Amino acid sequence: MKGLTGVGLGWRRPLAHFIDGRSDLGFVEVLAEHLDAKGPLPEPLVRLRERGVPVVLHGVSLGLGSAEPPSPERLARLARLAERLGAVGVSEHLAFVRAGGVESGHLLPVSRDEASLEILAENVRLAEAALPVPLALENVASLFEWPAPAFDEAGLLTGVLARTGALVLLDVANLYANAHNLGTDTRAVLEAVPRERLAYVHVAGGVREGSLYHDTHAHPLPEGPLDLLEALAARVGPVPVLLERDDRYPPPEELAGELEATRGALARGVARRVGAA
């Protein structure tokens, strides 16, 4: 996506003042569901646009993995918001969120079989055609898998990329959760996305509860996702990375520390790549 570099932070109203005072953020990401498509944009977002900070519009409710096509109204709303924000791109999840008008209330994984992949790809193509900017698809964290998958998580990504022109938003925190909970092959997923199709990366915090790891976006950033970010950068070089925080917002110095830890992991990965060249 045009203009995305360095380390960014997810824009949330409680973080607006913190973001306003930072000159080192490469970009921000704004939740589409938190904005009014017709009303005025929040003033801090207007200021970011005036400063030339790139903005990505991030959705959570389009339902690209659902059986029915994405709602034309939802797509039109995303398109309007992207234009009003001057967004460089839109990102959404490879997720199942509704059926027959019933909302799941969660980003559920897509069944990994050929029929579901074809439906997913068609929904993605419809979204691409409706949006004025590039679309990036995010892998999701899950606590379960649908029975008898025909291919693994890496296969789902490569299948979607082969059938569409979409980019990938690779969430290494979600990948870390799936590795812990489901035994997902992290190396295969990291190697599944060509650098030219990688729009940007997510990192976020989570918490272990019993034998499960929950990707909460409300707890400190652990080493696991940062290790995966380092491994990715060692393979493909520098990539834009965004830190997500959605709740239990920490003191400014702690948040700044997580941004620095993200930069450090990225720099270590790039150094490994240079050293291996």
mmCIF file of C-alpha atoms in Angstrom:
data_model
loop_
_atom_site.group_PDB
_atom_site.id
_atom_site.type_symbol
_atom_site.label_atom_id
_atom_site.label_comp_id
_atom_site.label_asym_id
_atom_site.label_seq_id
_atom_site.Cartn_x
_atom_site.Cartn_y
_atom_site.Cartn_z
ATOM 1 C CA MET A 1 0.000 0.000 0.000
ATOM 2 C CA LYS A 2 1.340 3.364 -1.033
ATOM 3 C CA GLY A 3 3.149 5.347 1.636
ATOM 4 C CA LEU A 4 3.271 2.744 4.411
ATOM 5 C CA THR A 5 6.654 2.629 6.119
ATOM 6 C CA GLY A 6 8.090 2.119 9.560
ATOM 7 C CA VAL A 7 6.026 1.429 12.669
ATOM 8 C CA GLY A 8 2.463 2.667 13.109
ATOM 9 C CA LEU A 9 -0.246 2.558 15.754
ATOM 10 C CA GLY A 10 -3.938 1.765 15.605
ATOM 11 C CA TRP A 11 -5.897 4.997 16.040
ATOM 12 C CA ARG A 12 -8.396 4.831 18.894
ATOM 13 C CA ARG A 13 -10.082 7.798 20.548
ATOM 14 C CA PRO A 14 -8.349 7.167 23.923
ATOM 15 C CA LEU A 15 -5.005 7.168 22.076
ATOM 16 C CA ALA A 16 -5.681 10.270 19.953
ATOM 17 C CA HIS A 17 -3.674 12.620 22.206
ATOM 18 C CA PHE A 18 -0.733 10.203 22.353
ATOM 19 C CA ILE A 19 -0.733 9.819 18.566
ATOM 20 C CA ASP A 20 -1.102 13.573 18.072
ATOM 21 C CA GLY A 21 2.154 14.138 19.939
ATOM 22 C CA ARG A 22 4.221 11.559 18.064
ATOM 23 C CA SER A 23 6.274 12.476 15.026
ATOM 24 C CA ASP A 24 7.779 8.993 14.638
ATOM 25 C CA LEU A 25 4.682 7.061 13.546
ATOM 26 C CA GLY A 26 4.857 5.833 9.978
ATOM 27 C CA PHE A 27 1.084 5.446 9.621
ATOM 28 C CA VAL A 28 -2.147 4.829 11.495
ATOM 29 C CA GLU A 29 -5.047 2.442 11.061
ATOM 30 C CA VAL A 30 -8.649 3.474 11.778
ATOM 31 C CA LEU A 31 -11.530 1.112 12.557
ATOM 32 C CA ALA A 32 -14.308 1.641 10.012
ATOM 33 C CA GLU A 33 -16.985 0.600 12.484
ATOM 34 C CA HIS A 34 -15.961 3.428 14.830
ATOM 35 C CA LEU A 35 -16.631 6.157 12.257
ATOM 36 C CA ASP A 36 -19.771 7.816 10.940
ATOM 37 C CA ALA A 37 -19.743 7.510 7.157
ATOM 38 C CA LYS A 38 -21.783 10.705 6.773
ATOM 39 C CA GLY A 39 -20.928 12.834 9.815
ATOM 40 C CA PRO A 40 -17.732 14.831 10.379
ATOM 41 C CA LEU A 41 -14.470 13.022 10.895
ATOM 42 C CA PRO A 42 -12.899 13.268 14.368
ATOM 43 C CA GLU A 43 -10.714 16.355 14.493
ATOM 44 C CA PRO A 44 -7.527 14.415 15.416
ATOM 45 C CA LEU A 45 -7.908 12.378 12.216
ATOM 46 C CA VAL A 46 -8.297 15.564 10.217
ATOM 47 C CA ARG A 47 -5.037 16.832 11.729
ATOM 48 C CA LEU A 48 -3.253 13.593 10.847
ATOM 49 C CA ARG A 49 -4.404 13.955 7.248
ATOM 50 C CA GLU A 50 -3.126 17.535 7.190
ATOM 51 C CA ARG A 51 0.244 16.306 8.491
ATOM 52 C CA GLY A 52 0.387 13.772 5.677
ATOM 53 C CA VAL A 53 0.317 10.696 7.937
ATOM 54 C CA PRO A 54 -0.908 7.734 5.815
ATOM 55 C CA VAL A 55 -4.176 6.177 7.005
ATOM 56 C CA VAL A 56 -5.491 2.639 6.457
ATOM 57 C CA LEU A 57 -9.197 1.942 6.954
ATOM 58 C CA HIS A 58 -9.655 -1.324 8.862
ATOM 59 C CA GLY A 59 -12.927 -3.268 8.889
ATOM 60 C CA VAL A 60 -14.168 -6.085 11.110
ATOM 61 C CA SER A 61 -17.696 -6.759 9.863
ATOM 62 C CA LEU A 62 -17.631 -7.233 6.083
ATOM 63 C CA GLY A 63 -17.782 -11.016 6.332
ATOM 64 C CA LEU A 64 -15.703 -12.041 3.331
ATOM 65 C CA GLY A 65 -15.743 -15.667 4.468
ATOM 66 C CA SER A 66 -19.526 -15.853 4.737
ATOM 67 C CA ALA A 67 -21.607 -17.865 2.263
ATOM 68 C CA GLU A 68 -23.540 -14.853 0.973
ATOM 69 C CA PRO A 69 -21.802 -12.021 -0.912
ATOM 70 C CA PRO A 70 -20.686 -8.961 1.050
ATOM 71 C CA SER A 71 -23.470 -6.435 1.492
ATOM 72 C CA PRO A 72 -23.434 -3.693 -1.181
ATOM 73 C CA GLU A 73 -24.360 -1.225 1.573
ATOM 74 C CA ARG A 74 -21.362 -2.249 3.684
ATOM 75 C CA LEU A 75 -19.067 -2.011 0.673
ATOM 76 C CA ALA A 76 -20.446 1.418 -0.251
ATOM 77 C CA ARG A 77 -19.904 2.607 3.318
ATOM 78 C CA LEU A 78 -16.288 1.408 3.289
ATOM 79 C CA ALA A 79 -15.724 3.105 -0.060
ATOM 80 C CA ARG A 80 -17.151 6.420 1.202
ATOM 81 C CA LEU A 81 -15.053 6.320 4.361
ATOM 82 C CA ALA A 82 -11.895 5.449 2.434
ATOM 83 C CA GLU A 83 -12.417 8.443 0.164
ATOM 84 C CA ARG A 84 -13.227 10.827 3.026
ATOM 85 C CA LEU A 85 -10.187 9.712 5.012
ATOM 86 C CA GLY A 86 -7.903 9.794 2.010
ATOM 87 C CA ALA A 87 -7.027 6.224 2.995
ATOM 88 C CA VAL A 88 -4.206 4.505 1.134
ATOM 89 C CA GLY A 89 -5.999 1.175 1.501
ATOM 90 C CA VAL A 90 -8.674 -0.891 3.208
ATOM 91 C CA SER A 91 -8.001 -4.013 5.246
ATOM 92 C CA GLU A 92 -10.461 -6.691 6.325
ATOM 93 C CA HIS A 93 -10.398 -10.166 7.805
ATOM 94 C CA LEU A 94 -10.445 -13.602 6.238
ATOM 95 C CA ALA A 95 -13.345 -14.451 8.503
ATOM 96 C CA PHE A 96 -16.861 -15.811 8.745
ATOM 97 C CA VAL A 97 -19.070 -13.422 10.733
ATOM 98 C CA ARG A 98 -22.736 -13.987 9.772
ATOM 99 C CA ALA A 99 -25.209 -16.294 8.083
ATOM 100 C CA GLY A 100 -28.883 -15.814 7.384
ATOM 101 C CA GLY A 101 -28.814 -12.423 9.054
ATOM 102 C CA VAL A 102 -27.474 -13.856 12.328
ATOM 103 C CA GLU A 103 -24.254 -12.238 13.589
ATOM 104 C CA SER A 104 -21.627 -14.466 15.185
ATOM 105 C CA GLY A 105 -20.198 -11.614 17.260
ATOM 106 C CA HIS A 106 -16.732 -12.946 16.509
ATOM 107 C CA LEU A 107 -14.215 -13.289 13.689
ATOM 108 C CA LEU A 108 -14.583 -17.007 13.002
ATOM 109 C CA PRO A 109 -12.147 -18.935 10.799
ATOM 110 C CA VAL A 110 -13.054 -19.836 7.234
ATOM 111 C CA SER A 111 -13.518 -23.537 6.551
ATOM 112 C CA ARG A 112 -10.409 -24.662 4.675
ATOM 113 C CA ASP A 113 -11.843 -26.554 1.722
ATOM 114 C CA GLU A 114 -12.056 -25.844 -2.000
ATOM 115 C CA ALA A 115 -15.723 -24.821 -1.987
ATOM 116 C CA SER A 116 -15.203 -22.303 0.818
ATOM 117 C CA LEU A 117 -12.067 -20.983 -0.857
ATOM 118 C CA GLU A 118 -13.945 -20.341 -4.102
ATOM 119 C CA ILE A 119 -16.714 -18.482 -2.255
ATOM 120 C CA LEU A 120 -14.141 -16.482 -0.304
ATOM 121 C CA ALA A 121 -12.263 -15.547 -3.471
ATOM 122 C CA GLU A 122 -15.450 -14.418 -5.215
ATOM 123 C CA ASN A 123 -16.386 -12.263 -2.205
ATOM 124 C CA VAL A 124 -12.908 -10.748 -2.200
ATOM 125 C CA ARG A 125 -13.157 -9.945 -5.909
ATOM 126 C CA LEU A 126 -16.507 -8.228 -5.321
ATOM 127 C CA ALA A 127 -14.948 -6.138 -2.545
ATOM 128 C CA GLU A 128 -11.944 -5.236 -4.683
ATOM 129 C CA ALA A 129 -14.229 -4.016 -7.457
ATOM 130 C CA ALA A 130 -16.264 -1.858 -5.066
ATOM 131 C CA LEU A 131 -13.376 -0.152 -3.252
ATOM 132 C CA PRO A 132 -11.432 2.847 -4.581
ATOM 133 C CA VAL A 133 -8.165 1.706 -2.964
ATOM 134 C CA PRO A 134 -6.276 -1.599 -2.577
ATOM 135 C CA LEU A 135 -7.684 -4.278 -0.269
ATOM 136 C CA ALA A 136 -5.537 -6.241 2.202
ATOM 137 C CA LEU A 137 -6.740 -9.453 3.852
ATOM 138 C CA GLU A 138 -5.899 -10.323 7.452
ATOM 139 C CA ASN A 139 -5.418 -13.815 8.888
ATOM 140 C CA VAL A 140 -7.427 -14.324 12.078
ATOM 141 C CA ALA A 141 -6.756 -15.918 15.468
ATOM 142 C CA SER A 142 -8.933 -18.873 16.370
ATOM 143 C CA LEU A 143 -9.576 -21.263 19.238
ATOM 144 C CA PHE A 144 -10.813 -24.047 16.945
ATOM 145 C CA GLU A 145 -10.621 -25.436 13.425
ATOM 146 C CA TRP A 146 -13.432 -26.713 11.228
ATOM 147 C CA PRO A 147 -13.331 -30.508 10.788
ATOM 148 C CA ALA A 148 -11.190 -32.178 8.136
ATOM 149 C CA PRO A 149 -9.414 -29.187 6.575
ATOM 150 C CA ALA A 150 -8.205 -29.832 3.039
ATOM 151 C CA PHE A 151 -5.182 -27.546 3.431
ATOM 152 C CA ASP A 152 -3.393 -25.584 6.122
ATOM 153 C CA GLU A 153 -3.438 -21.861 6.952
ATOM 154 C CA ALA A 154 -0.585 -21.188 4.545
ATOM 155 C CA GLY A 155 -2.596 -22.935 1.826
ATOM 156 C CA LEU A 156 -5.580 -20.676 2.481
ATOM 157 C CA LEU A 157 -3.426 -17.583 2.002
ATOM 158 C CA THR A 158 -1.767 -18.833 -1.161
ATOM 159 C CA GLY A 159 -5.137 -19.927 -2.544
ATOM 160 C CA VAL A 160 -6.678 -16.499 -2.019
ATOM 161 C CA LEU A 161 -3.649 -14.742 -3.498
ATOM 162 C CA ALA A 162 -3.751 -16.968 -6.576
ATOM 163 C CA ARG A 163 -7.428 -16.210 -7.200
ATOM 164 C CA THR A 164 -7.538 -12.470 -6.453
ATOM 165 C CA GLY A 165 -5.473 -9.310 -6.707
ATOM 166 C CA ALA A 166 -5.708 -8.623 -2.976
ATOM 167 C CA LEU A 167 -2.806 -7.921 -0.666
ATOM 168 C CA VAL A 168 -2.152 -9.474 2.747
ATOM 169 C CA LEU A 169 -2.196 -7.903 6.190
ATOM 170 C CA LEU A 170 -0.165 -10.511 8.060
ATOM 171 C CA ASP A 171 -1.043 -10.487 11.758
ATOM 172 C CA VAL A 172 1.868 -12.196 13.529
ATOM 173 C CA ALA A 173 0.027 -11.945 16.866
ATOM 174 C CA ASN A 174 -2.833 -13.983 15.394
ATOM 175 C CA LEU A 175 -0.312 -16.395 13.905
ATOM 176 C CA TYR A 176 1.373 -16.743 17.305
ATOM 177 C CA ALA A 177 -2.006 -17.502 18.905
ATOM 178 C CA ASN A 178 -2.818 -20.143 16.295
ATOM 179 C CA ALA A 179 0.588 -21.767 16.693
ATOM 180 C CA HIS A 180 0.046 -22.005 20.454
ATOM 181 C CA ASN A 181 -3.602 -23.125 20.319
ATOM 182 C CA LEU A 182 -3.754 -25.180 17.127
ATOM 183 C CA GLY A 183 -0.181 -26.068 16.211
ATOM 184 C CA THR A 184 -0.157 -23.879 13.083
ATOM 185 C CA ASP A 185 3.111 -24.024 11.142
ATOM 186 C CA THR A 186 4.359 -20.446 11.520
ATOM 187 C CA ARG A 187 7.238 -20.862 9.097
ATOM 188 C CA ALA A 188 4.911 -22.040 6.327
ATOM 189 C CA VAL A 189 2.640 -19.033 6.839
ATOM 190 C CA LEU A 190 5.539 -16.567 6.903
ATOM 191 C CA GLU A 191 6.817 -18.062 3.646
ATOM 192 C CA ALA A 192 3.384 -18.121 1.975
ATOM 193 C CA VAL A 193 3.200 -14.404 1.223
ATOM 194 C CA PRO A 194 5.444 -12.870 -1.454
ATOM 195 C CA ARG A 195 6.888 -9.508 -0.393
ATOM 196 C CA GLU A 196 5.105 -7.737 -3.251
ATOM 197 C CA ARG A 197 1.726 -8.898 -1.897
ATOM 198 C CA LEU A 198 2.461 -8.001 1.739
ATOM 199 C CA ALA A 199 0.769 -4.687 2.585
ATOM 200 C CA TYR A 200 1.722 -4.470 6.256
ATOM 201 C CA VAL A 201 1.923 -6.427 9.512
ATOM 202 C CA HIS A 202 0.031 -6.384 12.814
ATOM 203 C CA VAL A 203 1.472 -6.978 16.283
ATOM 204 C CA ALA A 204 -0.593 -6.972 19.465
ATOM 205 C CA GLY A 205 -0.676 -8.212 23.024
ATOM 206 C CA GLY A 206 -2.543 -11.109 24.532
ATOM 207 C CA VAL A 207 -2.750 -13.344 27.568
ATOM 208 C CA ARG A 208 -2.548 -17.033 28.431
ATOM 209 C CA GLU A 209 -5.503 -18.537 30.262
ATOM 210 C CA GLY A 210 -4.964 -22.164 31.114
ATOM 211 C CA SER A 211 -3.733 -23.954 28.011
ATOM 212 C CA LEU A 212 -5.008 -21.279 25.601
ATOM 213 C CA TYR A 213 -3.537 -18.023 24.367
ATOM 214 C CA HIS A 214 -6.036 -15.221 23.739
ATOM 215 C CA ASP A 215 -5.200 -12.416 21.314
ATOM 216 C CA THR A 216 -6.844 -9.627 23.337
ATOM 217 C CA HIS A 217 -5.236 -6.393 22.105
ATOM 218 C CA ALA A 218 -5.572 -5.395 25.778
ATOM 219 C CA HIS A 219 -2.429 -6.841 27.367
ATOM 220 C CA PRO A 220 1.308 -6.200 27.042
ATOM 221 C CA LEU A 221 3.013 -7.229 23.835
ATOM 222 C CA PRO A 222 4.817 -10.571 24.421
ATOM 223 C CA GLU A 223 8.020 -11.769 22.819
ATOM 224 C CA GLY A 224 6.306 -14.402 20.650
ATOM 225 C CA PRO A 225 4.792 -12.069 18.033
ATOM 226 C CA LEU A 226 7.994 -10.009 18.002
ATOM 227 C CA ASP A 227 10.029 -13.155 17.303
ATOM 228 C CA LEU A 228 7.759 -13.888 14.334
ATOM 229 C CA LEU A 229 8.119 -10.299 13.114
ATOM 230 C CA GLU A 230 11.901 -10.647 13.311
ATOM 231 C CA ALA A 231 11.752 -13.918 11.355
ATOM 232 C CA LEU A 232 9.555 -12.292 8.695
ATOM 233 C CA ALA A 233 11.887 -9.300 8.318
ATOM 234 C CA ALA A 234 14.847 -11.673 8.065
ATOM 235 C CA ARG A 235 13.122 -13.283 5.073
ATOM 236 C CA VAL A 236 11.671 -10.277 3.210
ATOM 237 C CA GLY A 237 13.417 -7.198 4.633
ATOM 238 C CA PRO A 238 11.779 -4.122 6.179
ATOM 239 C CA VAL A 239 7.979 -4.158 6.290
ATOM 240 C CA PRO A 240 5.453 -1.654 7.656
ATOM 241 C CA VAL A 241 4.255 -2.799 11.090
ATOM 242 C CA LEU A 242 1.307 -1.579 13.155
ATOM 243 C CA LEU A 243 0.779 -2.034 16.891
ATOM 244 C CA GLU A 244 -2.846 -2.632 17.934
ATOM 245 C CA ARG A 245 -4.235 -1.717 21.342
ATOM 246 C CA ASP A 246 -7.996 -1.781 21.868
ATOM 247 C CA ASP A 247 -8.532 -1.746 25.627
ATOM 248 C CA ARG A 248 -6.825 -1.343 29.020
ATOM 249 C CA TYR A 249 -4.665 1.395 27.538
ATOM 250 C CA PRO A 250 -1.270 1.560 29.240
ATOM 251 C CA PRO A 251 0.618 4.673 30.382
ATOM 252 C CA PRO A 252 2.272 6.589 27.522
ATOM 253 C CA GLU A 253 5.749 5.392 28.455
ATOM 254 C CA GLU A 254 4.644 1.744 28.301
ATOM 255 C CA LEU A 255 2.999 2.226 24.912
ATOM 256 C CA ALA A 256 6.105 4.024 23.648
ATOM 257 C CA GLY A 257 8.168 1.086 24.909
ATOM 258 C CA GLU A 258 6.075 -1.358 22.879
ATOM 259 C CA LEU A 259 6.571 0.752 19.772
ATOM 260 C CA GLU A 260 10.329 0.688 20.399
ATOM 261 C CA ALA A 261 10.265 -3.077 20.959
ATOM 262 C CA THR A 262 8.507 -3.445 17.613
ATOM 263 C CA ARG A 263 11.151 -1.312 15.906
ATOM 264 C CA GLY A 264 13.842 -3.379 17.579
ATOM 265 C CA ALA A 265 12.428 -6.694 16.337
ATOM 266 C CA LEU A 266 12.114 -5.276 12.832
ATOM 267 C CA ALA A 267 15.696 -3.979 12.894
ATOM 268 C CA ARG A 268 17.069 -7.311 14.156
ATOM 269 C CA GLY A 269 15.308 -9.148 11.347
ATOM 270 C CA VAL A 270 16.634 -6.784 8.699
ATOM 271 C CA ALA A 271 20.147 -7.132 10.131
ATOM 272 C CA ARG A 272 19.870 -10.927 9.929
ATOM 273 C CA ARG A 273 18.856 -10.641 6.283
ATOM 274 C CA VAL A 274 21.752 -8.332 5.505
ATOM 275 C CA GLY A 275 24.175 -10.609 7.363
ATOM 276 C CA ALA A 276 22.999 -13.643 5.415
ATOM 277 C CA ALA A 277 23.333 -11.907 2.026
#
